[in-house]
Amino acid sequence: MSIEHKNLIGISDGNNLVATGTKWEQRKGRDTDIYYYDEVDSSGELVAKYEVRESMSIYPPFGTTKSFTKVIL
């Protein structure tokens, strides 16, 4: 679990992110790493699922973007 991803999503202090998978894709001049997470509360109950995307241009100036999508409540 990435602290940076936890901060990006805004996970509550009592909850944790559990990594469930990764994927890589390249299209339209961008290299994208996709990370999948489950948010669980302190008792281990599922709160939400997220997809985090880190994308970088393969052409100069190599700009990067980070975003997330909440998949399920």
mmCIF file with all atom_site columns, C-alpha atoms in Angstrom:
data_model
loop_
_atom_site.group_PDB
_atom_site.id
_atom_site.type_symbol
_atom_site.label_atom_id
_atom_site.label_alt_id
_atom_site.label_comp_id
_atom_site.label_asym_id
_atom_site.label_entity_id
_atom_site.label_seq_id
_atom_site.pdbx_PDB_ins_code
_atom_site.Cartn_x
_atom_site.Cartn_y
_atom_site.Cartn_z
_atom_site.occupancy
_atom_site.B_iso_or_equiv
_atom_site.pdbx_formal_charge
_atom_site.auth_seq_id
_atom_site.auth_comp_id
_atom_site.auth_asym_id
_atom_site.auth_atom_id
_atom_site.pdbx_PDB_model_num
ATOM 1  C CA . MET A 1 1  ? 0.000   0.000  0.000   1.00 0.00 ? 1  MET A CA 1
ATOM 2  C CA . SER A 1 2  ? 1.332   3.378  -0.962  1.00 0.00 ? 2  SER A CA 1
ATOM 3  C CA . ILE A 1 3  ? 1.101   6.233  1.564   1.00 0.00 ? 3  ILE A CA 1
ATOM 4  C CA . GLU A 1 4  ? 0.934   8.552  -1.443  1.00 0.00 ? 4  GLU A CA 1
ATOM 5  C CA . HIS A 1 5  ? -2.130  6.698  -2.760  1.00 0.00 ? 5  HIS A CA 1
ATOM 6  C CA . LYS A 1 6  ? -3.758  6.747  0.685   1.00 0.00 ? 6  LYS A CA 1
ATOM 7  C CA . ASN A 1 7  ? -3.254  10.535 0.823   1.00 0.00 ? 7  ASN A CA 1
ATOM 8  C CA . LEU A 1 8  ? -4.481  11.001 -2.762  1.00 0.00 ? 8  LEU A CA 1
ATOM 9  C CA . ILE A 1 9  ? -7.740  9.168  -2.009  1.00 0.00 ? 9  ILE A CA 1
ATOM 10 C CA . GLY A 1 10 ? -8.144  10.722 1.452   1.00 0.00 ? 10 GLY A CA 1
ATOM 11 C CA . ILE A 1 11 ? -8.569  7.537  3.487   1.00 0.00 ? 11 ILE A CA 1
ATOM 12 C CA . SER A 1 12 ? -9.642  8.029  7.125   1.00 0.00 ? 12 SER A CA 1
ATOM 13 C CA . ASP A 1 13 ? -6.962  7.507  9.788   1.00 0.00 ? 13 ASP A CA 1
ATOM 14 C CA . GLY A 1 14 ? -8.670  4.376  11.173  1.00 0.00 ? 14 GLY A CA 1
ATOM 15 C CA . ASN A 1 15 ? -8.995  2.735  7.743   1.00 0.00 ? 15 ASN A CA 1
ATOM 16 C CA . ASN A 1 16 ? -6.395  1.025  5.553   1.00 0.00 ? 16 ASN A CA 1
ATOM 17 C CA . LEU A 1 17 ? -5.865  0.319  1.870   1.00 0.00 ? 17 LEU A CA 1
ATOM 18 C CA . VAL A 1 18 ? -5.216  -3.266 0.832   1.00 0.00 ? 18 VAL A CA 1
ATOM 19 C CA . ALA A 1 19 ? -3.608  -3.744 -2.596  1.00 0.00 ? 19 ALA A CA 1
ATOM 20 C CA . THR A 1 20 ? -5.603  -6.218 -4.702  1.00 0.00 ? 20 THR A CA 1
ATOM 21 C CA . GLY A 1 21 ? -3.931  -5.939 -8.104  1.00 0.00 ? 21 GLY A CA 1
ATOM 22 C CA . THR A 1 22 ? -2.044  -3.911 -10.688 1.00 0.00 ? 22 THR A CA 1
ATOM 23 C CA . LYS A 1 23 ? -2.189  -3.447 -14.437 1.00 0.00 ? 23 LYS A CA 1
ATOM 24 C CA . TRP A 1 24 ? -0.158  -1.569 -17.039 1.00 0.00 ? 24 TRP A CA 1
ATOM 25 C CA . GLU A 1 25 ? -1.348  -0.090 -20.311 1.00 0.00 ? 25 GLU A CA 1
ATOM 26 C CA . GLN A 1 26 ? 0.073   2.107  -23.028 1.00 0.00 ? 26 GLN A CA 1
ATOM 27 C CA . ARG A 1 27 ? -2.057  4.078  -25.461 1.00 0.00 ? 27 ARG A CA 1
ATOM 28 C CA . LYS A 1 28 ? -2.388  7.516  -27.006 1.00 0.00 ? 28 LYS A CA 1
ATOM 29 C CA . GLY A 1 29 ? 1.203   8.405  -26.081 1.00 0.00 ? 29 GLY A CA 1
ATOM 30 C CA . ARG A 1 30 ? 0.768   7.650  -22.375 1.00 0.00 ? 30 ARG A CA 1
ATOM 31 C CA . ASP A 1 31 ? 2.215   4.967  -20.127 1.00 0.00 ? 31 ASP A CA 1
ATOM 32 C CA . THR A 1 32 ? -0.290  4.170  -17.352 1.00 0.00 ? 32 THR A CA 1
ATOM 33 C CA . ASP A 1 33 ? 0.134   2.104  -14.171 1.00 0.00 ? 33 ASP A CA 1
ATOM 34 C CA . ILE A 1 34 ? -3.201  1.091  -12.623 1.00 0.00 ? 34 ILE A CA 1
ATOM 35 C CA . TYR A 1 35 ? -3.440  -0.002 -8.990  1.00 0.00 ? 35 TYR A CA 1
ATOM 36 C CA . TYR A 1 36 ? -6.489  -1.612 -7.380  1.00 0.00 ? 36 TYR A CA 1
ATOM 37 C CA . TYR A 1 37 ? -7.231  -1.246 -3.672  1.00 0.00 ? 37 TYR A CA 1
ATOM 38 C CA . ASP A 1 38 ? -9.847  -2.247 -1.115  1.00 0.00 ? 38 ASP A CA 1
ATOM 39 C CA . GLU A 1 39 ? -10.481 0.187  1.727   1.00 0.00 ? 39 GLU A CA 1
ATOM 40 C CA . VAL A 1 40 ? -11.118 -1.666 4.979   1.00 0.00 ? 40 VAL A CA 1
ATOM 41 C CA . ASP A 1 41 ? -12.081 -0.310 8.386   1.00 0.00 ? 41 ASP A CA 1
ATOM 42 C CA . SER A 1 42 ? -10.366 -1.201 11.682  1.00 0.00 ? 42 SER A CA 1
ATOM 43 C CA . SER A 1 43 ? -12.407 -4.423 11.962  1.00 0.00 ? 43 SER A CA 1
ATOM 44 C CA . GLY A 1 44 ? -11.451 -5.529 8.440   1.00 0.00 ? 44 GLY A CA 1
ATOM 45 C CA . GLU A 1 45 ? -14.843 -4.817 6.846   1.00 0.00 ? 45 GLU A CA 1
ATOM 46 C CA . LEU A 1 46 ? -14.837 -3.636 3.224   1.00 0.00 ? 46 LEU A CA 1
ATOM 47 C CA . VAL A 1 47 ? -15.730 0.056  2.945   1.00 0.00 ? 47 VAL A CA 1
ATOM 48 C CA . ALA A 1 48 ? -14.930 0.803  -0.717  1.00 0.00 ? 48 ALA A CA 1
ATOM 49 C CA . LYS A 1 49 ? -12.877 -0.238 -3.743  1.00 0.00 ? 49 LYS A CA 1
ATOM 50 C CA . TYR A 1 50 ? -10.607 2.132  -5.675  1.00 0.00 ? 50 TYR A CA 1
ATOM 51 C CA . GLU A 1 51 ? -8.692  2.283  -8.921  1.00 0.00 ? 51 GLU A CA 1
ATOM 52 C CA . VAL A 1 52 ? -5.635  4.589  -8.865  1.00 0.00 ? 52 VAL A CA 1
ATOM 53 C CA . ARG A 1 53 ? -4.037  5.644  -12.166 1.00 0.00 ? 53 ARG A CA 1
ATOM 54 C CA . GLU A 1 54 ? -0.526  7.055  -12.529 1.00 0.00 ? 54 GLU A CA 1
ATOM 55 C CA . SER A 1 55 ? -0.001  8.183  -16.102 1.00 0.00 ? 55 SER A CA 1
ATOM 56 C CA . MET A 1 56 ? 3.080   9.650  -17.801 1.00 0.00 ? 56 MET A CA 1
ATOM 57 C CA . SER A 1 57 ? 3.526   10.980 -21.318 1.00 0.00 ? 57 SER A CA 1
ATOM 58 C CA . ILE A 1 58 ? 6.018   8.980  -23.381 1.00 0.00 ? 58 ILE A CA 1
ATOM 59 C CA . TYR A 1 59 ? 6.967   12.190 -25.209 1.00 0.00 ? 59 TYR A CA 1
ATOM 60 C CA . PRO A 1 60 ? 8.786   15.244 -23.813 1.00 0.00 ? 60 PRO A CA 1
ATOM 61 C CA . PRO A 1 61 ? 8.166   17.010 -21.491 1.00 0.00 ? 61 PRO A CA 1
ATOM 62 C CA . PHE A 1 62 ? 7.007   13.721 -19.866 1.00 0.00 ? 62 PHE A CA 1
ATOM 63 C CA . GLY A 1 63 ? 4.118   15.202 -17.874 1.00 0.00 ? 63 GLY A CA 1
ATOM 64 C CA . THR A 1 64 ? 2.536   13.005 -15.217 1.00 0.00 ? 64 THR A CA 1
ATOM 65 C CA . THR A 1 65 ? -0.956  12.784 -13.752 1.00 0.00 ? 65 THR A CA 1
ATOM 66 C CA . LYS A 1 66 ? -2.407  10.850 -10.816 1.00 0.00 ? 66 LYS A CA 1
ATOM 67 C CA . SER A 1 67 ? -6.095  10.193 -10.338 1.00 0.00 ? 67 SER A CA 1
ATOM 68 C CA . PHE A 1 68 ? -8.421  7.763  -8.605  1.00 0.00 ? 68 PHE A CA 1
ATOM 69 C CA . THR A 1 69 ? -11.907 6.396  -9.078  1.00 0.00 ? 69 THR A CA 1
ATOM 70 C CA . LYS A 1 70 ? -14.113 4.987  -6.360  1.00 0.00 ? 70 LYS A CA 1
ATOM 71 C CA . VAL A 1 71 ? -15.401 1.722  -7.814  1.00 0.00 ? 71 VAL A CA 1
ATOM 72 C CA . ILE A 1 72 ? -17.907 0.612  -5.150  1.00 0.00 ? 72 ILE A CA 1
ATOM 73 C CA . LEU A 1 73 ? -19.262 1.777  -1.785  1.00 0.00 ? 73 LEU A CA 1
#
